[in-house]
Amino acid sequence: MAGSEFKLISQYFSRLTSQRDDVVLGIGDDCALLQPPAGKQLAVSIDTLVEGVHFFADVAPRALGYKSLAVNLSDLAAMGAAPAWFTLALTLPEYNPDWLQQFTDGLAAAAANSGIQLIGGDTTRGPLTISIQVHGYVDKGQALRRDGAGVGDKVYVSGTLGDAGAAVKHRLENWLPPALNDADWQFFQQRLEYPAPRLTLGQAISQYASAAIDISDGLSADLTHILERSGKGAVINIDRLPVSSALAKLPRDEALALALGAGDDYELCFTVPAAATDKLQQLDGTLTCIGEITAADRLQLTNDLGQEININAKKGYDHFSA
Ligand code: ADP
Ligand code: MG
């Protein structure tokens, strides 16, 4: 994109660049210069959102800006990291001031109270694509990794599951169960478009949890990542899966399939040694214990009666599956 055009665009980013002490030089040079404090490790992650793949072409620009940053902040949350900086690679089909105003409104809403500062990026012309890289701090050795789950650890999730998936199913399949009203659909849509990254929770559990992941592809797919990396299995009680009052209006098997298989909730799933679980409820009132880590090599589902359950929750979203 021509320099003059970037100058036009850059005015919209200025409210994202409030100066942190650890930013020696922010936007405007060939590189940003950063001064991390001693004793901290950097957690770094990047996510790309492509029109038609990760978001519907008609999504409101504000929602898009919000979600582009929120999903990245969610990765920091899942590591127990405190947000510090982000870079933004923006591919735009055209220069559209209204779009940029709303998009950066959404970015600013996601950044609010997180402490994150925009320190650079790249702007090009082409099909709408947003890439954001985030950087955050963890105390040395304290990051919440996927590979630390131990046999007997309890499995927890935050919030409720399947709400964003209901909005996607509605949109893609014209799915309209009679039990749901307008307020329910608005709630699902809000959960899809404005997920709340669990930053405070991620940092609070980092001293107790043995492994963690954020739920972007669905509980069964994301918990399976923890199990594979940890070389363990788990038994999950489907009767304990936390669902919203809106999702609970659905036939139970439909609600459970969404809670297990649908992505985009951006809640945290984490494991905690049994001895430390009494500390959790005071950290966050939305936590639910849904099962336990086992020595098996698979994810097993049971119900309150202890019966093994087979639910064909579609596996998490995989861009390269046949
Ligand atoms: P270069 O040609 O050296 O790559 P650019 O002209 O692409 O530099 O960018 C100039 C400055 O503007 C750089 O500091 C870069 O980080 C910043 N920048 C460019 N695009 C964006 C963007 N979308 N968001 C934030 N900063 C950006
Ligand atoms: Mg340069």
Short mmCIF file of N, CA and C and ligand atoms in Angstrom, two decimals, residues 1 3 6 9-10 13 26-32 86-90 118-123, ligand 1:
data_model
loop_
_atom_site.label_atom_id
_atom_site.label_comp_id
_atom_site.label_asym_id
_atom_site.label_seq_id
_atom_site.Cartn_x
_atom_site.Cartn_y
_atom_site.Cartn_z
N MET A 1 0.85 -1.19 0.00
CA MET A 1 0.00 0.00 0.00
C MET A 1 0.88 1.24 0.00
N GLY A 3 2.68 4.77 0.67
CA GLY A 3 2.98 5.41 1.95
C GLY A 3 1.92 6.42 2.35
N PHE A 6 -1.00 4.70 3.73
CA PHE A 6 -0.80 4.21 5.09
C PHE A 6 -0.88 5.35 6.10
N ILE A 9 -4.33 5.75 6.92
CA ILE A 9 -4.82 4.65 7.74
C ILE A 9 -4.29 4.76 9.17
N SER A 10 -3.03 5.21 9.30
CA SER A 10 -2.38 5.13 10.62
C SER A 10 -3.09 5.99 11.65
N PHE A 13 -5.11 4.12 14.06
CA PHE A 13 -4.46 3.24 15.02
C PHE A 13 -3.95 3.98 16.25
N GLY A 26 7.84 2.64 19.23
CA GLY A 26 6.64 1.99 18.71
C GLY A 26 6.52 2.14 17.21
N ILE A 27 5.31 2.36 16.72
CA ILE A 27 5.05 2.46 15.27
C ILE A 27 5.85 3.60 14.65
N GLY A 28 6.35 3.39 13.44
CA GLY A 28 6.95 4.48 12.68
C GLY A 28 8.35 4.22 12.17
N ASP A 29 9.03 3.25 12.72
CA ASP A 29 10.38 2.94 12.24
C ASP A 29 10.34 1.58 11.54
N ASP A 30 11.53 1.08 11.16
CA ASP A 30 11.57 -0.22 10.49
C ASP A 30 11.20 -1.36 11.43
N CYS A 31 11.53 -1.19 12.69
CA CYS A 31 11.18 -2.19 13.71
C CYS A 31 10.70 -1.45 14.96
N ALA A 32 9.94 -2.11 15.76
CA ALA A 32 9.67 -1.63 17.12
C ALA A 32 10.84 -2.08 18.00
N PHE A 86 1.02 -5.93 20.59
CA PHE A 86 0.61 -6.69 19.42
C PHE A 86 1.00 -5.99 18.14
N THR A 87 1.20 -6.80 17.09
CA THR A 87 1.40 -6.27 15.74
C THR A 87 0.21 -6.68 14.89
N LEU A 88 -0.04 -5.91 13.85
CA LEU A 88 -1.25 -6.06 13.05
C LEU A 88 -0.90 -6.05 11.57
N ALA A 89 -1.07 -7.17 10.88
CA ALA A 89 -0.90 -7.20 9.43
C ALA A 89 -2.29 -7.20 8.80
N LEU A 90 -2.55 -6.14 8.05
CA LEU A 90 -3.89 -5.88 7.54
C LEU A 90 -3.85 -5.91 6.03
N LEU A 118 -0.42 -1.52 20.58
CA LEU A 118 -0.07 -1.79 19.18
C LEU A 118 1.31 -1.20 18.90
N ILE A 119 2.24 -2.02 18.42
CA ILE A 119 3.62 -1.55 18.24
C ILE A 119 4.09 -1.60 16.80
N GLY A 120 3.24 -2.08 15.87
CA GLY A 120 3.68 -2.11 14.48
C GLY A 120 2.81 -3.02 13.66
N GLY A 121 3.18 -3.15 12.39
CA GLY A 121 2.38 -4.02 11.55
C GLY A 121 2.73 -3.84 10.09
N ASP A 122 1.80 -4.21 9.24
CA ASP A 122 2.01 -4.14 7.81
C ASP A 122 0.64 -3.93 7.17
N THR A 123 0.60 -3.15 6.11
CA THR A 123 -0.68 -2.87 5.45
C THR A 123 -0.53 -3.11 3.96
P1 ADP B 1 8.62 -0.99 6.09
O1 ADP B 1 8.52 -0.53 4.69
O2 ADP B 1 9.91 -0.69 6.76
O3 ADP B 1 8.18 -2.40 6.29
P2 ADP B 1 6.04 0.18 6.51
O4 ADP B 1 5.98 1.35 5.58
O5 ADP B 1 5.38 -1.09 6.12
O6 ADP B 1 7.56 -0.07 6.91
O7 ADP B 1 5.45 0.63 7.91
C1 ADP B 1 5.85 1.84 8.51
C2 ADP B 1 5.56 1.76 10.00
O8 ADP B 1 4.16 1.59 10.19
C3 ADP B 1 6.22 0.56 10.66
O9 ADP B 1 6.65 0.97 11.95
C4 ADP B 1 5.13 -0.46 10.76
O10 ADP B 1 5.30 -1.30 11.86
C5 ADP B 1 3.89 0.42 10.91
N1 ADP B 1 2.68 -0.22 10.33
C6 ADP B 1 2.39 -0.52 9.04
N2 ADP B 1 1.18 -1.08 8.91
C7 ADP B 1 0.67 -1.17 10.15
C8 ADP B 1 -0.53 -1.66 10.70
N3 ADP B 1 -1.50 -2.23 9.95
N4 ADP B 1 -0.70 -1.57 12.04
C9 ADP B 1 0.26 -1.03 12.81
N5 ADP B 1 1.40 -0.54 12.38
C10 ADP B 1 1.62 -0.61 11.07
#
